[in-house]
Structure formats: C-alpha cells, structure tokens
Short mmCIF file of C-alpha atoms in Angstrom, two decimals:
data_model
loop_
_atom_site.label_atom_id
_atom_site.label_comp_id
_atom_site.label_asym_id
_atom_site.label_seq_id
_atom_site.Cartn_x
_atom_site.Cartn_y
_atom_site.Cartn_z
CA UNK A 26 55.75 98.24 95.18
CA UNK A 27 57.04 97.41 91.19
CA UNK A 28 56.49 100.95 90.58
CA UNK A 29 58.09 102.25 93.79
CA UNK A 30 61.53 99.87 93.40
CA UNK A 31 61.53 101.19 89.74
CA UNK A 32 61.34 104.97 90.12
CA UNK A 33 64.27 104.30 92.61
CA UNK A 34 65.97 102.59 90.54
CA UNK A 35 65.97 104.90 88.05
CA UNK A 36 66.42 107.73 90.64
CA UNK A 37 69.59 106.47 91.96
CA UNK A 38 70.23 104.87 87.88
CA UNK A 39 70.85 101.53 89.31
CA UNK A 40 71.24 99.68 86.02
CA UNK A 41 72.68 100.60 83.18
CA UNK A 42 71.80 99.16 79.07
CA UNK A 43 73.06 95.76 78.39
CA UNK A 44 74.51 95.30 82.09
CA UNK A 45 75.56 91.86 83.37
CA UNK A 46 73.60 91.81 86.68
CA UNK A 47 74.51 88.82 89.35
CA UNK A 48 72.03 88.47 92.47
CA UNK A 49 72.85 87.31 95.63
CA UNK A 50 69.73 84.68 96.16
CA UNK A 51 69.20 83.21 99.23
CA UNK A 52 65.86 80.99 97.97
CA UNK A 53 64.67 83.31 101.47
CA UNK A 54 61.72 85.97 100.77
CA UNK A 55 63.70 89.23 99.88
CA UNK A 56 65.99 87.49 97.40
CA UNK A 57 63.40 85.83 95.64
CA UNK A 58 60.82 88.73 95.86
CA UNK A 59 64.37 90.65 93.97
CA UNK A 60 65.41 87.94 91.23
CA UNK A 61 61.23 88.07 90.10
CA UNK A 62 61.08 91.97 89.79
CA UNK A 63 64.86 92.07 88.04
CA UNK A 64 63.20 89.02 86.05
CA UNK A 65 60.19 90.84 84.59
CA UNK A 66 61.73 94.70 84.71
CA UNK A 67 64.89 93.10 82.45
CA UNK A 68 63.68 93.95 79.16
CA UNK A 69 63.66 97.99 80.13
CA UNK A 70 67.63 97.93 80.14
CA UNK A 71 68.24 94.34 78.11
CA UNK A 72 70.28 93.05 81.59
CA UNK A 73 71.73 89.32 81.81
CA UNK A 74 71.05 87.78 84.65
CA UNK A 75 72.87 85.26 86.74
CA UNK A 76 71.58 83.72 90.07
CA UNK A 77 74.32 83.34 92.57
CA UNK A 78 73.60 80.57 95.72
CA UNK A 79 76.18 80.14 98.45
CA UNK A 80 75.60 77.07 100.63
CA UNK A 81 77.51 77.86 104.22
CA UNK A 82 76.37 74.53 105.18
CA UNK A 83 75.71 75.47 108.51
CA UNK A 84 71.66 74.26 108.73
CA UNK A 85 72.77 70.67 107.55
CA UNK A 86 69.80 69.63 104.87
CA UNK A 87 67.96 72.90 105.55
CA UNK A 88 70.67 74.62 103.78
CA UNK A 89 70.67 71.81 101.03
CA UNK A 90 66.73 72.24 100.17
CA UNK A 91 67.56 75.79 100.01
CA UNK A 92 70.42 75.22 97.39
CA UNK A 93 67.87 72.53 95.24
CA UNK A 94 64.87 75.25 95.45
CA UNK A 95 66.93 78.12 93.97
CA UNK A 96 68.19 75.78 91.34
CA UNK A 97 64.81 74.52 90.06
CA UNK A 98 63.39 78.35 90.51
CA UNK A 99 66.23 79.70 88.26
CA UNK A 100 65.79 76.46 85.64
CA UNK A 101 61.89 77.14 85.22
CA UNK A 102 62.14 80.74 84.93
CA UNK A 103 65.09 80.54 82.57
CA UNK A 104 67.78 81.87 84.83
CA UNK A 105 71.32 80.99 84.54
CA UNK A 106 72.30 79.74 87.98
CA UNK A 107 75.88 79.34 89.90
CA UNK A 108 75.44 78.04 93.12
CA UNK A 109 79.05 76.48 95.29
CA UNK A 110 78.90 74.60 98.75
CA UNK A 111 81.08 76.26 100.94
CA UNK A 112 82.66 75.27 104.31
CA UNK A 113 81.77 78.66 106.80
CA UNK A 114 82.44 76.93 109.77
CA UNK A 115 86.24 75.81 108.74
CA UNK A 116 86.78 78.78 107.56
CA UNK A 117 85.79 80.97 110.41
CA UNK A 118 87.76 78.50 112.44
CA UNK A 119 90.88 78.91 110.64
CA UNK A 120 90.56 83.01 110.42
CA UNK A 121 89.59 83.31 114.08
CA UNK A 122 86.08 84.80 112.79
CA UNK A 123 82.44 84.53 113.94
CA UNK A 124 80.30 82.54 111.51
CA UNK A 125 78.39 85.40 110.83
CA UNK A 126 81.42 87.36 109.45
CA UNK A 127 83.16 84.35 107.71
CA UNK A 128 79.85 83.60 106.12
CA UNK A 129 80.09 87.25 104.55
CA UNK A 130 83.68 86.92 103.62
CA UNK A 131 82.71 83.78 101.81
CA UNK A 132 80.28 85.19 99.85
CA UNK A 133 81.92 88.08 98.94
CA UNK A 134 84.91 85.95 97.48
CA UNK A 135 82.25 84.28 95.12
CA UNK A 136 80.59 86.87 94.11
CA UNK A 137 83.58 88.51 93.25
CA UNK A 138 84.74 85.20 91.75
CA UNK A 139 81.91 84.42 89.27
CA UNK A 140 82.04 88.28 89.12
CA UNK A 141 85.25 88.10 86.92
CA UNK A 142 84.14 84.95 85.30
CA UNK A 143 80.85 86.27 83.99
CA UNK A 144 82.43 89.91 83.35
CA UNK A 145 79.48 91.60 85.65
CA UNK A 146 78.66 95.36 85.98
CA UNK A 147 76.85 94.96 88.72
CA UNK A 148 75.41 92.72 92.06
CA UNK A 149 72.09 93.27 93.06
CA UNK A 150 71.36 92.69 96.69
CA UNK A 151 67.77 91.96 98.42
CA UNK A 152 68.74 94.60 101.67
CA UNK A 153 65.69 96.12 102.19
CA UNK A 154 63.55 99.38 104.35
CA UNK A 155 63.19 97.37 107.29
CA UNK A 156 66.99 96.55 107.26
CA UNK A 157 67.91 99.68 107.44
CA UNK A 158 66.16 100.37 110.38
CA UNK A 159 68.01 97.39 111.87
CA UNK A 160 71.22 98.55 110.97
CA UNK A 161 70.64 102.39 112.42
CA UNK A 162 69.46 100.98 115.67
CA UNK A 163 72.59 99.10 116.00
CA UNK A 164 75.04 101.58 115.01
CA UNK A 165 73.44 104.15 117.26
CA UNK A 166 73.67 101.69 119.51
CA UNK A 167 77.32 101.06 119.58
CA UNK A 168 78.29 104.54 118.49
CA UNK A 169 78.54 105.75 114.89
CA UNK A 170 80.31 108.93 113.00
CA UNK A 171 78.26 110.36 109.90
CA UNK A 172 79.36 107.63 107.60
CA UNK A 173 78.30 105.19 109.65
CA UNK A 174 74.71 106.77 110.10
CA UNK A 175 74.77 106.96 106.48
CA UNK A 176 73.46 103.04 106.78
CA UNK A 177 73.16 100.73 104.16
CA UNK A 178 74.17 102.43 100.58
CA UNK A 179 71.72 101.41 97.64
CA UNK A 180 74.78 101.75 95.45
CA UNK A 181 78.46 101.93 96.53
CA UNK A 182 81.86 100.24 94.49
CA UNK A 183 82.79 96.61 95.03
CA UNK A 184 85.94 94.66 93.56
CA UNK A 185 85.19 94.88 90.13
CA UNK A 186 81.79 95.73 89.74
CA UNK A 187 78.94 97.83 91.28
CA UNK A 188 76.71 96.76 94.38
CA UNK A 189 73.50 97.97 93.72
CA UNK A 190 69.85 97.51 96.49
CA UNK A 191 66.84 97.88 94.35
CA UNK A 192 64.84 97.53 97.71
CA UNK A 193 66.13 100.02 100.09
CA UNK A 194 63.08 102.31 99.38
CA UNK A 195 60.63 99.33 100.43
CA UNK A 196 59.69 97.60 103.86
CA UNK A 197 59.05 94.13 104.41
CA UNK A 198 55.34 93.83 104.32
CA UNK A 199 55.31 95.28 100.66
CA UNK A 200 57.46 92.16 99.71
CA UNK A 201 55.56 90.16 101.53
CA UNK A 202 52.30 91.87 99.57
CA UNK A 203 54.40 91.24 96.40
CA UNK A 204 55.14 87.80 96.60
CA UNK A 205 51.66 86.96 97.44
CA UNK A 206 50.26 88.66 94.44
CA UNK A 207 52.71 87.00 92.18
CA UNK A 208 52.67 83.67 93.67
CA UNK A 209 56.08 83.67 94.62
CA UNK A 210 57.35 80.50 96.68
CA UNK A 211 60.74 80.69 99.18
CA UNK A 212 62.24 79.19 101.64
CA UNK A 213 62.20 79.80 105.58
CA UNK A 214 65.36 80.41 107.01
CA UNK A 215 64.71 78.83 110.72
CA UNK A 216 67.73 80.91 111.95
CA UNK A 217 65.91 83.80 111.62
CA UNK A 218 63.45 83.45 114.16
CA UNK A 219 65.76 82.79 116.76
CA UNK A 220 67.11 85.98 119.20
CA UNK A 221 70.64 84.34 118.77
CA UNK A 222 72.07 87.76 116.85
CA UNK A 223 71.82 91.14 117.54
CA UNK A 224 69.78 92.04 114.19
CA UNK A 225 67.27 89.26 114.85
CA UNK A 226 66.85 90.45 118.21
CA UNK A 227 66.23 93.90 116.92
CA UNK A 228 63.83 93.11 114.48
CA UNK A 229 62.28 90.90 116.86
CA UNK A 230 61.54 93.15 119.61
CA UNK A 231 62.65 96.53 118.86
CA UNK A 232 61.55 97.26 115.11
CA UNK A 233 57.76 96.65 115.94
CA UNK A 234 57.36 99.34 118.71
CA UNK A 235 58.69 101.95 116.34
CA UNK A 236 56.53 101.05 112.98
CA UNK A 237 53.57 101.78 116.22
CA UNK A 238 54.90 104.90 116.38
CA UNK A 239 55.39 105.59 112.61
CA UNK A 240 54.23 103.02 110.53
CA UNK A 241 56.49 104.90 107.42
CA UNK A 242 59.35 104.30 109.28
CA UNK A 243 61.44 102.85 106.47
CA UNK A 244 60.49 105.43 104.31
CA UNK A 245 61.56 108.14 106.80
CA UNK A 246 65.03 106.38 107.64
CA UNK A 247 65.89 105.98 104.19
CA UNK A 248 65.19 109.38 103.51
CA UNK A 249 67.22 110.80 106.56
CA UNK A 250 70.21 108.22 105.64
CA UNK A 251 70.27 109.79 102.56
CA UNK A 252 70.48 113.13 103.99
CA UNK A 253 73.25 111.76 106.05
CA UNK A 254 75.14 110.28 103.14
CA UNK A 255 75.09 113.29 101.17
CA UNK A 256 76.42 115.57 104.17
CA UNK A 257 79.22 112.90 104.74
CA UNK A 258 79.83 112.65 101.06
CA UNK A 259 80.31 116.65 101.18
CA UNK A 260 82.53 116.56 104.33
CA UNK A 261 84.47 113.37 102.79
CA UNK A 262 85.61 115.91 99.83
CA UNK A 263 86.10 118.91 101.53
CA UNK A 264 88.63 116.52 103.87
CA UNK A 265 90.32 115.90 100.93
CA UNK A 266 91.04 118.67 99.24
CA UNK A 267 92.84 119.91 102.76
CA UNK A 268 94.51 116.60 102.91
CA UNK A 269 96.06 118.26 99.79
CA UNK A 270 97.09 121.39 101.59
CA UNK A 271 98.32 120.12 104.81
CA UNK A 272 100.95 117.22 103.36
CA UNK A 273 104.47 118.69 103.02
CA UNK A 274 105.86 115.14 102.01
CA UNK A 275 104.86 111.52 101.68
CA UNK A 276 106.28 108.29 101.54
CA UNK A 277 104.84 104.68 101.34
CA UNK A 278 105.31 104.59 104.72
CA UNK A 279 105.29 108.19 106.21
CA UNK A 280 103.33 111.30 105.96
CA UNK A 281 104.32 114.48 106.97
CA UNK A 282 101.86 117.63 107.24
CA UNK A 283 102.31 120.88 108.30
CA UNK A 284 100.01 121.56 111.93
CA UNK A 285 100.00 125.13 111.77
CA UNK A 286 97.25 124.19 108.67
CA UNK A 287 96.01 121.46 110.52
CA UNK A 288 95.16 123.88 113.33
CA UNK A 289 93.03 126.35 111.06
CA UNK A 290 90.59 123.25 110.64
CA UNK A 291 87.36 122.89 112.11
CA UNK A 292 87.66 119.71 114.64
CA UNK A 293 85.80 117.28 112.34
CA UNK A 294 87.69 118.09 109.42
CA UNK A 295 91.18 117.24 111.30
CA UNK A 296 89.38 114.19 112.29
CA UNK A 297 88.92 113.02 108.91
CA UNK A 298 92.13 114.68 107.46
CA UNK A 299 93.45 111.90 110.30
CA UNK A 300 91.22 108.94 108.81
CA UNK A 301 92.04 110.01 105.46
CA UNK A 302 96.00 110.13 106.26
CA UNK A 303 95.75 106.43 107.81
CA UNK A 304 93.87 104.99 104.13
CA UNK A 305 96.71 106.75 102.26
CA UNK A 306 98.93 104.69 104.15
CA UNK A 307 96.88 101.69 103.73
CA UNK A 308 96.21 101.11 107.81
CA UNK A 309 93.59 98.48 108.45
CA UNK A 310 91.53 100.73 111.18
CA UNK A 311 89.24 97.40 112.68
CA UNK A 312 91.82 97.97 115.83
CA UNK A 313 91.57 101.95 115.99
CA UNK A 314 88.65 103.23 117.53
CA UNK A 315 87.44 106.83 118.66
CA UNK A 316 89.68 107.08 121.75
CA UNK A 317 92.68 106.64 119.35
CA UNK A 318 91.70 109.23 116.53
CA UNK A 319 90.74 112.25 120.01
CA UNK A 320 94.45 111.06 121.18
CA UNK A 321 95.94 112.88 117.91
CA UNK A 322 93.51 115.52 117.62
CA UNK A 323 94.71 116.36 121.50
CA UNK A 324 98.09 116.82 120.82
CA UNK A 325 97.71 118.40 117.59
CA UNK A 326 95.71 121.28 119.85
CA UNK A 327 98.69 121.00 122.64
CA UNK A 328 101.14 123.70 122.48
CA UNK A 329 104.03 122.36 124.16
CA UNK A 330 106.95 121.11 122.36
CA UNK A 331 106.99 117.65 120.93
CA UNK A 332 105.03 114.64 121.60
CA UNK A 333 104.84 110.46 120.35
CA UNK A 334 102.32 108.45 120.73
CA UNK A 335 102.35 104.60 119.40
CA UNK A 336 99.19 103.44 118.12
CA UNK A 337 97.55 100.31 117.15
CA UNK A 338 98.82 98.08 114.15
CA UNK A 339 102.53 99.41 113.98
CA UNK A 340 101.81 103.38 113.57
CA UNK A 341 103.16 106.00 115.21
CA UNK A 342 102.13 109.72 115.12
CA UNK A 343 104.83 112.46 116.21
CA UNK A 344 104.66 116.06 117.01
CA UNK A 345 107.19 117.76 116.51
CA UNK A 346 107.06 121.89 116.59
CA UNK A 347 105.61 122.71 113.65
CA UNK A 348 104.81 119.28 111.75
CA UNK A 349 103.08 116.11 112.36
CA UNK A 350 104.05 113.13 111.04
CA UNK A 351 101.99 109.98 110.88
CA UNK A 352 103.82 106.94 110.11
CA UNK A 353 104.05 102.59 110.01
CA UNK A 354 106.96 101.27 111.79
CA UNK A 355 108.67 98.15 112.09
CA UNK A 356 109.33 96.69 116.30
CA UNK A 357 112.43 96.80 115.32
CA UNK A 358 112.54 100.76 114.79
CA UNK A 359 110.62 101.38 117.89
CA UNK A 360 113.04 100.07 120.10
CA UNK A 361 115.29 103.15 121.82
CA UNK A 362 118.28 104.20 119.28
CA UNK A 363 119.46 106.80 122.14
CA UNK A 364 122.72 103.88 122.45
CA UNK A 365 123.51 103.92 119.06
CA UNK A 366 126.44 106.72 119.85
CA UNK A 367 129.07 107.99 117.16
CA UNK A 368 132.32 109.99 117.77
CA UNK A 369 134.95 110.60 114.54
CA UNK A 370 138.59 112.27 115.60
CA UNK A 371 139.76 115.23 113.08
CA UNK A 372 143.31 115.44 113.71
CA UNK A 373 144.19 117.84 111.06
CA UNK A 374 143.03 120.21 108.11
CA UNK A 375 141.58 118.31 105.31
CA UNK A 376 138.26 116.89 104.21
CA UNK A 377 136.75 114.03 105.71
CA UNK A 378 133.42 111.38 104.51
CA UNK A 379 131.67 109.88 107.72
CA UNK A 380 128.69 107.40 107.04
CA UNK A 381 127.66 107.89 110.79
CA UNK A 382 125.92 109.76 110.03
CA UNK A 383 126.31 110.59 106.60
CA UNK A 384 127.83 113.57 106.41
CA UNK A 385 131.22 115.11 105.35
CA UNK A 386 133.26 117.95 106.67
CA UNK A 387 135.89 120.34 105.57
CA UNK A 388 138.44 122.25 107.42
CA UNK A 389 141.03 124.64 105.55
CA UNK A 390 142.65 127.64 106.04
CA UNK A 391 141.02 131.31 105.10
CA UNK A 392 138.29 132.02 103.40
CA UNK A 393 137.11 130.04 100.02
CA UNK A 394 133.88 131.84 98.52
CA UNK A 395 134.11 129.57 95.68
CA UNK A 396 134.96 126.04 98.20
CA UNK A 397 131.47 127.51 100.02
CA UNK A 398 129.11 127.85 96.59
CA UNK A 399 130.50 124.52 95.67
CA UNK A 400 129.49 122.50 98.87
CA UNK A 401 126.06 124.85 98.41
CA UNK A 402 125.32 123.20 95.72
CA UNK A 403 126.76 119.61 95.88
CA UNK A 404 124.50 119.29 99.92
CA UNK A 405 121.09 119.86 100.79
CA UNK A 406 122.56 121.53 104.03
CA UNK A 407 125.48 123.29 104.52
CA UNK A 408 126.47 124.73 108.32
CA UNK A 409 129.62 126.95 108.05
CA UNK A 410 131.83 128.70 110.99
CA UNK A 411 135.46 130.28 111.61
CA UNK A 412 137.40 130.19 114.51
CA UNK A 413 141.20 131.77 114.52
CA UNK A 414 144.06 130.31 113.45
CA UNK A 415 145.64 128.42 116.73
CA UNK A 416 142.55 129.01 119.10
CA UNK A 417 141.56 125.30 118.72
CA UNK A 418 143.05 122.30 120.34
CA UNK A 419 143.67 119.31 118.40
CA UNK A 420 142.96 116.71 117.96
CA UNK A 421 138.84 117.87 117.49
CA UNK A 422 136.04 115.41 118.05
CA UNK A 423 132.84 115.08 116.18
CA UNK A 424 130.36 113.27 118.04
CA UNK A 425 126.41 113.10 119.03
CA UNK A 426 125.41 114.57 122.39
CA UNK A 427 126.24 113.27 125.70
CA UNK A 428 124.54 113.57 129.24
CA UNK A 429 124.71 117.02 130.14
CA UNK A 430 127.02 118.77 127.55
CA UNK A 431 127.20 122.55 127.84
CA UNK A 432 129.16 124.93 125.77
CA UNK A 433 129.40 128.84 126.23
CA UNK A 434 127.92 130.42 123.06
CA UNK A 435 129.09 133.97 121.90
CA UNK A 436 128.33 136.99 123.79
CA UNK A 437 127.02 134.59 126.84
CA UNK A 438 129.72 134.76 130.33
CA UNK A 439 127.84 131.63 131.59
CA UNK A 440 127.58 127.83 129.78
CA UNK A 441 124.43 126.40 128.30
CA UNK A 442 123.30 122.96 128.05
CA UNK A 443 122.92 121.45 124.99
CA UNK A 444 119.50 120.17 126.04
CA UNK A 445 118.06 123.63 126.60
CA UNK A 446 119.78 124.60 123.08
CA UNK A 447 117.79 122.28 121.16
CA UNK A 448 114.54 122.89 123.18
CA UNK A 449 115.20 127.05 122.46
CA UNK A 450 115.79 126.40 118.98
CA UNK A 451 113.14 123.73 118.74
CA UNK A 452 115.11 120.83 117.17
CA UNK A 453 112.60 117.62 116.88
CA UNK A 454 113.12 115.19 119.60
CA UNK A 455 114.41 112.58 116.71
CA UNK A 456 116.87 114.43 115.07
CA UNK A 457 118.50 115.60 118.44
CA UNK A 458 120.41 111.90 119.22
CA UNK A 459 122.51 112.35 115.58
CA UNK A 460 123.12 116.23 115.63
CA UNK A 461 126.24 116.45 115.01
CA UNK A 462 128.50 118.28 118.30
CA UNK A 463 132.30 119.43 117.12
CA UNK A 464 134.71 119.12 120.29
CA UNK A 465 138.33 120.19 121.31
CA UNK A 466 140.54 119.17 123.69
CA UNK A 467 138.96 121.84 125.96
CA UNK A 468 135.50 121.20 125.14
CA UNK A 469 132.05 122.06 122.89
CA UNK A 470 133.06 124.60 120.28
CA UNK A 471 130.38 123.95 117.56
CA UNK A 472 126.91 123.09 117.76
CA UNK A 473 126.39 123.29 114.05
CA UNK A 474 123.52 125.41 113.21
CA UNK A 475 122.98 126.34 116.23
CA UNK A 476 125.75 127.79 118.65
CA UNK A 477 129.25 127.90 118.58
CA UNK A 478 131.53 129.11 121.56
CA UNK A 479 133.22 132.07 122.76
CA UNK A 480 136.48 130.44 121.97
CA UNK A 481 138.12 131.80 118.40
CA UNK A 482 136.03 134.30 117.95
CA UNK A 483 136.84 136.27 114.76
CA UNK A 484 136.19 139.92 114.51
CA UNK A 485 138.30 140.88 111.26
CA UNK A 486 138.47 138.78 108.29
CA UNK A 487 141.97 139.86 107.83
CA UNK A 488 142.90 137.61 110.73
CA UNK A 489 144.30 133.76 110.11
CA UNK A 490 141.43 132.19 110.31
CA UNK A 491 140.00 128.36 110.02
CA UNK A 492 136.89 127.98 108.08
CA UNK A 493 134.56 124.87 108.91
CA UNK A 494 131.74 123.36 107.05
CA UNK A 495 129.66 120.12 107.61
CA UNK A 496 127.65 119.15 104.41
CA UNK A 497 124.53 116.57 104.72
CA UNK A 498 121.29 115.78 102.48
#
C-alpha cells in the first residue's frame, strides 16, 4: 500500500516542497492509517504537519476518548495537534440542518480557521477506494450529471488552501493490512456500525456483493471516475468558452445572451452554458434541480414568441424573440407593473423632458438636418416622423398603450391593433407597457418606431411640414 498511495501521490503531485499540510484526524482507522504514512513519507517533500481533531460531541465520552487518543498519538509521535470541542447539535438546530451536514459545516469552518492561522497549502483527507464506491452508488442512486459521477476528487480547491486524498487509489482492507503491520492503534467509531445513514447502510449491505463480483472494485471505480472527471473537466471548458460567445451584456444582476447562438449548441452544452450563467450570478442552486434547468432548455427550443418563467430563489429567465435573459429579482419587481400608466399633454411646438419614462421630445416646424445629427448623437435612440402642417389636432397626447388601441398605418384602408403591431414587429413583452403611443384629438398617429397613420401624410418636402422626434438611452 506505502508504495501504491505514493506513486499517486506523485501522479496527481499531491504535495508540494516545504508545504504546510493539516489532516483531518478522526483517532478512527483511515485518519490514523493517513497521519502515519504523511508521518514517515514527510521527509521526501520537508512538509509540516498539523493534526486537526473536531469534537461534535454527539457520542458523549466516546467522542471525548477519541479527542484524548489523538492528542497523546500526535504528542508521542511529535505532531503538533489543534483539536476544538464543538457544539453540532446546536448548531444544526439553529441552521435547520441534519447533524450529519452541520457536523461537516463545522469542520470545514475549522479547518479553514486553523487553515489561516497556520498559513496551510494544503488538507489532507483519509477518503478512501471503498468510499468512493459508496458515494457512486448513492449518486446513481438519486440521479447524477457527469460532475457528479466524477465522485470524490483526490485534489480539488478549498478556501484558502488545497484539499488533497492520498487514499483514493486504496480500499479498506489495505489500511486495515497497513495498520496491522505498523502497529497502528485507533479508535472505533460505534456510529458506524449502525444502518442509521444511507452510506453505512451501503457499505453495510451493498458494497460486499459487488467486491464478490470484482474484488478490484475500488481500483476500477477510481479509474472510471477519473475518466469521468476528465470528460466533465473538458465539457466544463468548452461551456465556457461559449458562455463567452453567447452573452451580449451582463450585469450583477442580469445576463443577457443571444439564443440564436444558444440554439447552435449541442443540448448538454446549453445545459451547462445555463449552470454556468446561474454561478456568474452567484445563485445558490441546492433549490434548483433537473426539472428546472429542462424548463429553460424547452423554451429556448420553442419557437413562438416570448415566454417567463419564475424560478427558485428569486430568478427569472425570459424569452424574448431573439435573446434570453436570465436574471435575480426582488418580490417587489415581480409584482404586475401593467397599472403603472403614464400620459404627458403636448399642447404646442417646443421641446419637452418627461422622466416617465425618460425620454424627451421635440416638435418644430420644417426640416432641421443639423437639429436631427444633434439628437443622433446626444440619445442612444432617436425615432423621427413628419406629418403636415395643420393635419394634427391639438392638444397631442403621449401615453403607454391602452386596451385595444388601433391606429391605421400608411398605405393600410383598415385599423390595426396595437397588440398585433408589437407581436408583427416582435417588441419584447416588457418593453411593450412603456412604448411610448403619440395621440391627437382624433386618435393614434405615432407608434414610434413602428407605425404611424394615414393622417398627414407628406409626399413633397416642399410642403409645411411638422417634424417629430422622441430621444431615449
């Protein structure tokens, strides 16, 4: 086993010269088996070592023999050892978590604690072969994507500092073998051999019948996980250089990307384009699941018009012709604006500055080339008619659109509703409450960028004629 741990550790280059390596230690078999080989293999990279003991204080004085055995281990082999009492079951009470999970999160804040404190490189963990197995069984179990088949990493980025499993190319009966051979003592963890949790119940019951039917089993799963991890760690940066492609603009809050591109992708690279979108905009994902991430993928493959879909933890993913946008949003914004009406009277020639919504809007007299390259350059968006002199009735209205609004465009005998305009012309369903609607006494003359009426039409520019523009960023 030494030399089997060691040619994967140097495989996978686990440790590097003069690292500061902490390890997890239980005082259980694994953890000791791991804190005796990093013990006698720490001359070949000149590591420091520090033993770190976390007592959940869950098994009473169990738990507190465990704490004084990994003390008086770490004193006679000449280990520095930090070891912290810690309350798991307050804590899990107080975060709504299973003991199981706060025990984890507990950890995991000391490690990263003494971490800082001790300026370590790296944590070594005692996961192991036979773990592994464990840990497919259950994923397959409840349903898994490559990275989850991937399994257990032997090396993969914590806070501040690499995790690193020297053992993941072992099973448990060569640490067993080791310990015996070096006279290793450790401590029995009597929640172990209880069927209480789904891994004990796997290794239990289910992990014997397969080493029967390969009794290299570990060897074989860590080989295929690494297979896995590889493939997933190819797909993972392929996603990401399309991420790269498909994102017309982002905020902290919003992404936008452009779904014709999306729509070139092969289906699992939109999938993770999708999961890759949500860590960008830093969404926790423990309430999203499967059904949520096919629910975008669907209407990104839809072909009608627009679409909305509100999705767990605040987000909300719109379709909207030819861009999808992916974004958090506060209850508040959810709520309907559709009442939030405007309308603004124009009762003469002259310039006017409306902050519902922001836009302004010019009326004069003839035609101004140099009026229309200034307002080009001082708005994003400039929209721009003329209508002759004493065809409109004032005073004119600028408003948003109202139940069933038609006008009757140019070169059309009939009317049109509004509705239909902005469906032809595919307007996004968001943008069509505030689209600005200019009015007369006699009705819809303007739908700016999009129709005007029959009303006014010029034909010369020699005629009196009324320029409009609307300006807006």
């Amino acid at each position: 086993m030494e030399q089997s741990v060691l040619k994967e550790v140097r495989a996978a280059s686990l440790f590097q010269p003069n690292d500061s390596v902490l390890v997890g230690v239980s005082g259980g078999l694994d953890s000791m088996a791991l804190l005796h080989w990093l013990w006698t293999h720490q001359h070949l990279w000149n590591l420091k070592l520090v033993a770190v003991h976390v007592n959940h204080q869950l098994r009473g004085q169990e738990a507190d023999l465990d704490q004084e055995w990994v003390e008086q281990i770490c004193r006679e082999w000449g280990i520095e050892c930090i070891s912290k009492k810690v309350d798991v079951a307050k804590y899990a009470k107080e975060h709504h978590l299973s003991k199981q999970v706060a025990a984890r999160e507990c950890r995991y804040q000391l490690f990263s604690q003494v971490a800082k404190e001790n300026q370590a490189t790296k944590l070594a963990l005692a996961h192991h072969g036979d773990d592994q197995i464990e840990t497919m069984v259950m994923r397959l179990v409840r349903g898994a994507g490559l990275a989850g088949l991937s399994g257990i990493p032997t090396k993969r980025k914590g806070d501040s500092y690499m995790i690193v499993r020297p053992f993941m190319s072992v099973g448990k009966r060569e640490i067993e073998t080791y310990c015996r051979e070096h006279r290793i003592s450790y401590r029995e963890d009597s929640s172990n051999l209880r069927d209480d949790y789904t891994r004990n119940w796997i290794r239990h019951h289910i992990s014997p019948l397969l080493f029967q039917l390969n009794p290299n089993l570990h060897q074989v799963i860590h080989e295929t996980t690494s297979l896995i991890r590889e493939e997933d760690e190819l797909l993972e940066e392929m996603a990401q250089n399309y991420v790269k492609q498909v994102i017309e603009s982002e905020s902290m809050n919003k992404i936008t990307m452009n779904l014709s591109l999306i729509k070139t992708l092969p289906l699992p690279l939109q999938r993770r384009v999708i999961l890759l979108i949500l860590s960008y905009l830093q969404i926790e994902r423990s309430s999203w699941s499967k059904v949520h991430i096919d629910q975008i993928l669907e209407i990104i493959q839809n072909e009608k018009g627009s679409k909305t879909l509100d999705m767990p933890d605040q987000v909300q993913v719109v379709k909207e012709y030819h861009q999808l946008y992916i974004m958090k949003v506060s209850s508040e914004s959810q709520q309907d604006q559709s009442t939030l009406d405007y309308l603004h009277s124009i009762s003469h020639l002259g310039e006017y500055h409306f902050s519902t919504p922001p836009i302004q809007m010019i009326l004069y007299q003839g035609i101004d080339r140099k009026k229309e390259e200034e307002w080009e350059s001082l708005f994003s968006r400039v929209w721009k008619t003329h209508f002759l002199e004493g065809s409109l009735q004032f005073p004119l209205v600028l408003r948003n659109r109202r139940s069933g609004d038609r006008i009757q465009p140019i070169g059309m005998e009939g009317h049109k509703k509004v509705k239909d305009i902005f469906i032809d012309e595919k307007v996004p369903v968001r943008k069509r409450q505030d689209w600005p609607i200019l009015t007369d006494q006699a009705g819809i003359i303007w739908v700016p960028g999009l129709k005007r009426s029959n009303r006014g039409k010029v034909t010369e520019t020699r005629q009196n004629i009324i320029t409009i523009m609307i300006g807006t960023d």
